[in-house]
Amino acid sequence: LKKEVLDRLNTLLFNPNIKIDNNKFLYLDCKEIIDYKIGATIYRPKYVSNRRGLKQGIKLLKLKDISRKIYDGNHGSVHPKNILDEGDIPFIRAQDAHDGLVEINKYISNEEYRLLKHKTINYGDIVYGIKGSVGKGGIYLYENSDATVNPACVVISPKKLVNSGYLIEVLESDYFNNEIYRFAESDSTRPQISRTEFEELEVPMVSEEEQKAIGDLVFRRIKAINQSKQLIQEAKQDVEDLIEGN
């Protein structure tokens, strides 16, 4: 399903006659420099090729304009001190959100949770890495909204007319990763982009019907992955029961 979704997204957004240019230099006209917001510190041939490849009529909207809210994890003194393998409140890190999935592997206590400023993640929100595991994310598909993220993540609450499945597929695409790496710090061993820079990035948007077509495929893929994980876990448990003689 991953290839099917990607092929469908590329067909929807990009002109097939324009290929990604991996050369070190490209010729740009003045309009492109202005429209693509090109500067000496953020020039990348792949970025220019991506922008040139978008089909005419595709709208580019800033993330902050298609989201009800975007926030990152708690910083400084309010950051949780004790991260637990088991506990009360899910604590999601950048590495826990990938391939459209959000996994819950760590927790914090109710006491620490009550001290946090940024908390609650609603069903359908997107968790996305902006530090370290940059460019990967997933959809939060848990009913319990009492959860939080570390400072390496942002939580995106899409507006009503924005499909979470479509949006996460775009955010994990090569196109959007090229957008991010215009700003990600190149002199750091851990690439990162600030929340305020992230909010300004532009996303190609299509009709609600086209978003839904992509989103439905994404949710089918997520369901299939979760079912596979459940079967593997059940098989492991069966083996352990056999070993223990149960």
PDB file of N, CA and C in Angstrom, residues 132-210:
ATOM      1  N   GLY A 132      16.201  15.960  15.342  1.00  0.00           N
ATOM      2  CA  GLY A 132      16.708  14.585  15.315  1.00  0.00           C
ATOM      3  C   GLY A 132      16.041  13.772  14.233  1.00  0.00           C
ATOM      4  N   SER A 133      14.882  13.197  14.536  1.00  0.00           N
ATOM      5  CA  SER A 133      14.103  12.430  13.542  1.00  0.00           C
ATOM      6  C   SER A 133      13.223  13.393  12.748  1.00  0.00           C
ATOM      7  N   VAL A 134      13.877  14.269  12.001  1.00  0.00           N
ATOM      8  CA  VAL A 134      13.165  15.309  11.255  1.00  0.00           C
ATOM      9  C   VAL A 134      12.495  14.698  10.028  1.00  0.00           C
ATOM     10  N   GLY A 135      11.269  15.138   9.758  1.00  0.00           N
ATOM     11  CA  GLY A 135      10.610  14.733   8.524  1.00  0.00           C
ATOM     12  C   GLY A 135       9.796  13.461   8.623  1.00  0.00           C
ATOM     13  N   LYS A 136       9.615  12.928   9.829  1.00  0.00           N
ATOM     14  CA  LYS A 136       8.812  11.721  10.014  1.00  0.00           C
ATOM     15  C   LYS A 136       7.682  12.031  10.989  1.00  0.00           C
ATOM     16  N   GLY A 137       6.573  11.328  10.807  1.00  0.00           N
ATOM     17  CA  GLY A 137       5.455  11.590  11.690  1.00  0.00           C
ATOM     18  C   GLY A 137       4.388  10.530  11.596  1.00  0.00           C
ATOM     19  N   GLY A 138       3.320  10.730  12.386  1.00  0.00           N
ATOM     20  CA  GLY A 138       2.219   9.784  12.384  1.00  0.00           C
ATOM     21  C   GLY A 138       0.951  10.431  12.894  1.00  0.00           C
ATOM     22  N   ILE A 139      -0.148   9.701  12.734  1.00  0.00           N
ATOM     23  CA  ILE A 139      -1.461  10.175  13.179  1.00  0.00           C
ATOM     24  C   ILE A 139      -1.782   9.541  14.532  1.00  0.00           C
ATOM     25  N   TYR A 140      -2.186  10.352  15.478  1.00  0.00           N
ATOM     26  CA  TYR A 140      -2.547   9.875  16.817  1.00  0.00           C
ATOM     27  C   TYR A 140      -3.951   9.281  16.745  1.00  0.00           C
ATOM     28  N   LEU A 141      -4.046   7.959  16.876  1.00  0.00           N
ATOM     29  CA  LEU A 141      -5.324   7.259  16.730  1.00  0.00           C
ATOM     30  C   LEU A 141      -5.718   6.561  18.030  1.00  0.00           C
ATOM     31  N   TYR A 142      -5.622   7.315  19.118  1.00  0.00           N
ATOM     32  CA  TYR A 142      -5.991   6.806  20.435  1.00  0.00           C
ATOM     33  C   TYR A 142      -7.088   7.706  21.015  1.00  0.00           C
ATOM     34  N   GLU A 143      -8.072   7.106  21.673  1.00  0.00           N
ATOM     35  CA  GLU A 143      -9.189   7.879  22.220  1.00  0.00           C
ATOM     36  C   GLU A 143      -8.771   8.744  23.402  1.00  0.00           C
ATOM     37  N   ASN A 144      -7.777   8.297  24.149  1.00  0.00           N
ATOM     38  CA  ASN A 144      -7.329   9.037  25.328  1.00  0.00           C
ATOM     39  C   ASN A 144      -6.528  10.267  24.899  1.00  0.00           C
ATOM     40  N   SER A 145      -7.038  11.444  25.197  1.00  0.00           N
ATOM     41  CA  SER A 145      -6.344  12.676  24.796  1.00  0.00           C
ATOM     42  C   SER A 145      -5.345  13.154  25.844  1.00  0.00           C
ATOM     43  N   ASP A 146      -5.311  12.488  27.001  1.00  0.00           N
ATOM     44  CA  ASP A 146      -4.312  12.820  28.020  1.00  0.00           C
ATOM     45  C   ASP A 146      -2.982  12.207  27.614  1.00  0.00           C
ATOM     46  N   ALA A 147      -2.205  12.980  26.861  1.00  0.00           N
ATOM     47  CA  ALA A 147      -0.909  12.535  26.342  1.00  0.00           C
ATOM     48  C   ALA A 147      -0.107  13.775  26.019  1.00  0.00           C
ATOM     49  N   THR A 148       1.193  13.609  25.863  1.00  0.00           N
ATOM     50  CA  THR A 148       2.034  14.758  25.533  1.00  0.00           C
ATOM     51  C   THR A 148       3.247  14.293  24.739  1.00  0.00           C
ATOM     52  N   VAL A 149       4.024  15.272  24.239  1.00  0.00           N
ATOM     53  CA  VAL A 149       5.188  14.971  23.405  1.00  0.00           C
ATOM     54  C   VAL A 149       6.429  15.634  23.994  1.00  0.00           C
ATOM     55  N   ASN A 150       7.589  15.160  23.549  1.00  0.00           N
ATOM     56  CA  ASN A 150       8.830  15.817  23.976  1.00  0.00           C
ATOM     57  C   ASN A 150       9.127  17.003  23.065  1.00  0.00           C
ATOM     58  N   PRO A 151      10.136  17.825  23.385  1.00  0.00           N
ATOM     59  CA  PRO A 151      10.391  19.042  22.602  1.00  0.00           C
ATOM     60  C   PRO A 151      10.873  18.787  21.172  1.00  0.00           C
ATOM     61  N   ALA A 152      11.171  17.533  20.834  1.00  0.00           N
ATOM     62  CA  ALA A 152      11.616  17.216  19.474  1.00  0.00           C
ATOM     63  C   ALA A 152      10.444  17.029  18.523  1.00  0.00           C
ATOM     64  N   CYS A 153       9.226  17.182  19.032  1.00  0.00           N
ATOM     65  CA  CYS A 153       8.016  16.970  18.221  1.00  0.00           C
ATOM     66  C   CYS A 153       7.145  18.219  18.192  1.00  0.00           C
ATOM     67  N   VAL A 154       6.328  18.280  17.158  1.00  0.00           N
ATOM     68  CA  VAL A 154       5.194  19.201  17.165  1.00  0.00           C
ATOM     69  C   VAL A 154       3.916  18.378  17.050  1.00  0.00           C
ATOM     70  N   VAL A 155       2.851  18.923  17.604  1.00  0.00           N
ATOM     71  CA  VAL A 155       1.520  18.343  17.434  1.00  0.00           C
ATOM     72  C   VAL A 155       0.729  19.287  16.538  1.00  0.00           C
ATOM     73  N   ILE A 156       0.164  18.740  15.467  1.00  0.00           N
ATOM     74  CA  ILE A 156      -0.603  19.524  14.498  1.00  0.00           C
ATOM     75  C   ILE A 156      -2.056  19.090  14.577  1.00  0.00           C
ATOM     76  N   SER A 157      -2.938  20.028  14.857  1.00  0.00           N
ATOM     77  CA  SER A 157      -4.376  19.757  14.830  1.00  0.00           C
ATOM     78  C   SER A 157      -4.938  20.346  13.545  1.00  0.00           C
ATOM     79  N   PRO A 158      -5.176  19.512  12.522  1.00  0.00           N
ATOM     80  CA  PRO A 158      -5.644  20.045  11.236  1.00  0.00           C
ATOM     81  C   PRO A 158      -7.044  20.660  11.352  1.00  0.00           C
ATOM     82  N   LYS A 159      -7.307  21.648  10.518  1.00  0.00           N
ATOM     83  CA  LYS A 159      -8.651  22.203  10.453  1.00  0.00           C
ATOM     84  C   LYS A 159      -9.616  21.160   9.884  1.00  0.00           C
ATOM     85  N   LYS A 160     -10.892  21.419  10.029  1.00  0.00           N
ATOM     86  CA  LYS A 160     -11.927  20.447   9.701  1.00  0.00           C
ATOM     87  C   LYS A 160     -11.853  19.967   8.253  1.00  0.00           C
ATOM     88  N   LEU A 161     -11.523  20.842   7.324  1.00  0.00           N
ATOM     89  CA  LEU A 161     -11.535  20.491   5.904  1.00  0.00           C
ATOM     90  C   LEU A 161     -10.213  19.889   5.436  1.00  0.00           C
ATOM     91  N   VAL A 162      -9.305  19.622   6.371  1.00  0.00           N
ATOM     92  CA  VAL A 162      -8.003  19.025   6.035  1.00  0.00           C
ATOM     93  C   VAL A 162      -7.982  17.578   6.509  1.00  0.00           C
ATOM     94  N   ASN A 163      -7.722  16.657   5.589  1.00  0.00           N
ATOM     95  CA  ASN A 163      -7.701  15.227   5.904  1.00  0.00           C
ATOM     96  C   ASN A 163      -6.359  14.848   6.515  1.00  0.00           C
ATOM     97  N   SER A 164      -6.376  14.265   7.707  1.00  0.00           N
ATOM     98  CA  SER A 164      -5.134  13.910   8.404  1.00  0.00           C
ATOM     99  C   SER A 164      -4.305  12.902   7.611  1.00  0.00           C
ATOM    100  N   GLY A 165      -4.979  11.955   6.954  1.00  0.00           N
ATOM    101  CA  GLY A 165      -4.262  10.962   6.160  1.00  0.00           C
ATOM    102  C   GLY A 165      -3.522  11.585   4.997  1.00  0.00           C
ATOM    103  N   TYR A 166      -4.187  12.505   4.310  1.00  0.00           N
ATOM    104  CA  TYR A 166      -3.520  13.220   3.210  1.00  0.00           C
ATOM    105  C   TYR A 166      -2.362  14.041   3.735  1.00  0.00           C
ATOM    106  N   LEU A 167      -2.599  14.765   4.822  1.00  0.00           N
ATOM    107  CA  LEU A 167      -1.576  15.674   5.333  1.00  0.00           C
ATOM    108  C   LEU A 167      -0.329  14.929   5.779  1.00  0.00           C
ATOM    109  N   ILE A 168      -0.464  13.786   6.484  1.00  0.00           N
ATOM    110  CA  ILE A 168       0.728  13.078   6.935  1.00  0.00           C
ATOM    111  C   ILE A 168       1.494  12.511   5.749  1.00  0.00           C
ATOM    112  N   GLU A 169       0.798  12.111   4.697  1.00  0.00           N
ATOM    113  CA  GLU A 169       1.495  11.581   3.523  1.00  0.00           C
ATOM    114  C   GLU A 169       2.328  12.676   2.862  1.00  0.00           C
ATOM    115  N   VAL A 170       1.790  13.892   2.801  1.00  0.00           N
ATOM    116  CA  VAL A 170       2.551  15.015   2.250  1.00  0.00           C
ATOM    117  C   VAL A 170       3.731  15.354   3.157  1.00  0.00           C
ATOM    118  N   LEU A 171       3.496  15.385   4.467  1.00  0.00           N
ATOM    119  CA  LEU A 171       4.546  15.778   5.407  1.00  0.00           C
ATOM    120  C   LEU A 171       5.711  14.785   5.431  1.00  0.00           C
ATOM    121  N   GLU A 172       5.457  13.525   5.104  1.00  0.00           N
ATOM    122  CA  GLU A 172       6.528  12.529   5.072  1.00  0.00           C
ATOM    123  C   GLU A 172       7.124  12.355   3.672  1.00  0.00           C
ATOM    124  N   SER A 173       6.644  13.118   2.704  1.00  0.00           N
ATOM    125  CA  SER A 173       7.091  12.967   1.321  1.00  0.00           C
ATOM    126  C   SER A 173       8.466  13.601   1.096  1.00  0.00           C
ATOM    127  N   ASP A 174       9.144  13.184   0.023  1.00  0.00           N
ATOM    128  CA  ASP A 174      10.416  13.797  -0.359  1.00  0.00           C
ATOM    129  C   ASP A 174      10.229  15.282  -0.622  1.00  0.00           C
ATOM    130  N   TYR A 175       9.092  15.630  -1.208  1.00  0.00           N
ATOM    131  CA  TYR A 175       8.821  17.042  -1.505  1.00  0.00           C
ATOM    132  C   TYR A 175       8.913  17.882  -0.238  1.00  0.00           C
ATOM    133  N   PHE A 176       8.196  17.462   0.803  1.00  0.00           N
ATOM    134  CA  PHE A 176       8.170  18.275   2.016  1.00  0.00           C
ATOM    135  C   PHE A 176       9.485  18.214   2.767  1.00  0.00           C
ATOM    136  N   ASN A 177      10.169  17.064   2.709  1.00  0.00           N
ATOM    137  CA  ASN A 177      11.475  16.977   3.358  1.00  0.00           C
ATOM    138  C   ASN A 177      12.474  17.940   2.733  1.00  0.00           C
ATOM    139  N   ASN A 178      12.386  18.149   1.425  1.00  0.00           N
ATOM    140  CA  ASN A 178      13.243  19.152   0.792  1.00  0.00           C
ATOM    141  C   ASN A 178      12.895  20.556   1.277  1.00  0.00           C
ATOM    142  N   GLU A 179      11.604  20.792   1.534  1.00  0.00           N
ATOM    143  CA  GLU A 179      11.195  22.079   2.098  1.00  0.00           C
ATOM    144  C   GLU A 179      11.829  22.272   3.480  1.00  0.00           C
ATOM    145  N   ILE A 180      11.743  21.236   4.317  1.00  0.00           N
ATOM    146  CA  ILE A 180      12.284  21.330   5.673  1.00  0.00           C
ATOM    147  C   ILE A 180      13.781  21.594   5.661  1.00  0.00           C
ATOM    148  N   TYR A 181      14.500  20.860   4.819  1.00  0.00           N
ATOM    149  CA  TYR A 181      15.955  20.938   4.871  1.00  0.00           C
ATOM    150  C   TYR A 181      16.511  22.223   4.272  1.00  0.00           C
ATOM    151  N   ARG A 182      15.643  23.077   3.780  1.00  0.00           N
ATOM    152  CA  ARG A 182      16.102  24.438   3.470  1.00  0.00           C
ATOM    153  C   ARG A 182      16.425  25.181   4.760  1.00  0.00           C
ATOM    154  N   PHE A 183      15.751  24.802   5.833  1.00  0.00           N
ATOM    155  CA  PHE A 183      15.885  25.529   7.093  1.00  0.00           C
ATOM    156  C   PHE A 183      16.589  24.738   8.184  1.00  0.00           C
ATOM    157  N   ALA A 184      16.578  23.403   8.062  1.00  0.00           N
ATOM    158  CA  ALA A 184      17.215  22.590   9.093  1.00  0.00           C
ATOM    159  C   ALA A 184      18.680  22.957   9.220  1.00  0.00           C
ATOM    160  N   GLU A 185      19.161  23.041  10.430  1.00  0.00           N
ATOM    161  CA  GLU A 185      20.535  23.492  10.683  1.00  0.00           C
ATOM    162  C   GLU A 185      21.536  22.474  10.151  1.00  0.00           C
ATOM    163  N   SER A 186      22.324  22.887   9.168  1.00  0.00           N
ATOM    164  CA  SER A 186      23.270  21.970   8.525  1.00  0.00           C
ATOM    165  C   SER A 186      24.551  21.786   9.331  1.00  0.00           C
ATOM    166  N   ASP A 187      24.829  22.688  10.286  1.00  0.00           N
ATOM    167  CA  ASP A 187      26.058  22.589  11.060  1.00  0.00           C
ATOM    168  C   ASP A 187      25.859  21.797  12.352  1.00  0.00           C
ATOM    169  N   SER A 188      24.709  21.181  12.477  1.00  0.00           N
ATOM    170  CA  SER A 188      24.409  20.416  13.677  1.00  0.00           C
ATOM    171  C   SER A 188      24.423  18.926  13.361  1.00  0.00           C
ATOM    172  N   THR A 189      24.859  18.122  14.335  1.00  0.00           N
ATOM    173  CA  THR A 189      24.819  16.673  14.145  1.00  0.00           C
ATOM    174  C   THR A 189      23.382  16.164  14.222  1.00  0.00           C
ATOM    175  N   ARG A 190      22.486  16.969  14.791  1.00  0.00           N
ATOM    176  CA  ARG A 190      21.068  16.631  14.847  1.00  0.00           C
ATOM    177  C   ARG A 190      20.289  17.694  14.100  1.00  0.00           C
ATOM    178  N   PRO A 191      19.901  17.417  12.845  1.00  0.00           N
ATOM    179  CA  PRO A 191      19.155  18.421  12.081  1.00  0.00           C
ATOM    180  C   PRO A 191      17.881  18.822  12.811  1.00  0.00           C
ATOM    181  N   GLN A 192      17.519  20.084  12.703  1.00  0.00           N
ATOM    182  CA  GLN A 192      16.326  20.550  13.399  1.00  0.00           C
ATOM    183  C   GLN A 192      15.767  21.791  12.735  1.00  0.00           C
ATOM    184  N   ILE A 193      14.496  22.002  12.962  1.00  0.00           N
ATOM    185  CA  ILE A 193      13.813  23.196  12.487  1.00  0.00           C
ATOM    186  C   ILE A 193      12.944  23.687  13.640  1.00  0.00           C
ATOM    187  N   SER A 194      12.855  24.978  13.838  1.00  0.00           N
ATOM    188  CA  SER A 194      12.064  25.495  14.952  1.00  0.00           C
ATOM    189  C   SER A 194      10.573  25.399  14.630  1.00  0.00           C
ATOM    190  N   ARG A 195       9.767  25.427  15.681  1.00  0.00           N
ATOM    191  CA  ARG A 195       8.320  25.376  15.474  1.00  0.00           C
ATOM    192  C   ARG A 195       7.832  26.568  14.657  1.00  0.00           C
ATOM    193  N   THR A 196       8.364  27.749  14.923  1.00  0.00           N
ATOM    194  CA  THR A 196       7.916  28.937  14.198  1.00  0.00           C
ATOM    195  C   THR A 196       8.290  28.860  12.713  1.00  0.00           C
ATOM    196  N   GLU A 197       9.460  28.308  12.403  1.00  0.00           N
ATOM    197  CA  GLU A 197       9.834  28.102  10.996  1.00  0.00           C
ATOM    198  C   GLU A 197       8.936  27.035  10.364  1.00  0.00           C
ATOM    199  N   PHE A 198       8.668  25.981  11.131  1.00  0.00           N
ATOM    200  CA  PHE A 198       7.842  24.886  10.624  1.00  0.00           C
ATOM    201  C   PHE A 198       6.445  25.384  10.251  1.00  0.00           C
ATOM    202  N   GLU A 199       5.867  26.226  11.076  1.00  0.00           N
ATOM    203  CA  GLU A 199       4.515  26.737  10.830  1.00  0.00           C
ATOM    204  C   GLU A 199       4.413  27.502   9.521  1.00  0.00           C
ATOM    205  N   GLU A 200       5.530  28.087   9.079  1.00  0.00           N
ATOM    206  CA  GLU A 200       5.535  28.906   7.870  1.00  0.00           C
ATOM    207  C   GLU A 200       5.691  28.085   6.590  1.00  0.00           C
ATOM    208  N   LEU A 201       6.045  26.810   6.713  1.00  0.00           N
ATOM    209  CA  LEU A 201       6.236  25.976   5.528  1.00  0.00           C
ATOM    210  C   LEU A 201       4.916  25.769   4.802  1.00  0.00           C
ATOM    211  N   GLU A 202       5.010  25.678   3.471  1.00  0.00           N
ATOM    212  CA  GLU A 202       3.814  25.582   2.638  1.00  0.00           C
ATOM    213  C   GLU A 202       3.552  24.142   2.198  1.00  0.00           C
ATOM    214  N   VAL A 203       2.277  23.782   2.211  1.00  0.00           N
ATOM    215  CA  VAL A 203       1.842  22.431   1.860  1.00  0.00           C
ATOM    216  C   VAL A 203       0.975  22.499   0.609  1.00  0.00           C
ATOM    217  N   PRO A 204       1.218  21.625  -0.385  1.00  0.00           N
ATOM    218  CA  PRO A 204       0.333  21.588  -1.560  1.00  0.00           C
ATOM    219  C   PRO A 204      -1.023  21.019  -1.178  1.00  0.00           C
ATOM    220  N   MET A 205      -2.084  21.763  -1.442  1.00  0.00           N
ATOM    221  CA  MET A 205      -3.430  21.345  -1.058  1.00  0.00           C
ATOM    222  C   MET A 205      -4.294  21.105  -2.293  1.00  0.00           C
ATOM    223  N   VAL A 206      -5.143  20.094  -2.185  1.00  0.00           N
ATOM    224  CA  VAL A 206      -6.051  19.726  -3.266  1.00  0.00           C
ATOM    225  C   VAL A 206      -7.470  19.695  -2.712  1.00  0.00           C
ATOM    226  N   SER A 207      -8.442  19.297  -3.534  1.00  0.00           N
ATOM    227  CA  SER A 207      -9.839  19.292  -3.102  1.00  0.00           C
ATOM    228  C   SER A 207     -10.074  18.294  -1.983  1.00  0.00           C
ATOM    229  N   GLU A 208     -11.183  18.459  -1.274  1.00  0.00           N
ATOM    230  CA  GLU A 208     -11.523  17.535  -0.196  1.00  0.00           C
ATOM    231  C   GLU A 208     -11.652  16.102  -0.712  1.00  0.00           C
ATOM    232  N   GLU A 209     -12.231  15.949  -1.901  1.00  0.00           N
ATOM    233  CA  GLU A 209     -12.407  14.607  -2.468  1.00  0.00           C
ATOM    234  C   GLU A 209     -11.061  13.958  -2.761  1.00  0.00           C
ATOM    235  N   GLU A 210     -10.126  14.726  -3.307  1.00  0.00           N
ATOM    236  CA  GLU A 210      -8.798  14.184  -3.615  1.00  0.00           C
ATOM    237  C   GLU A 210      -8.019  13.884  -2.334  1.00  0.00           C
TER     238      GLU A 210
END
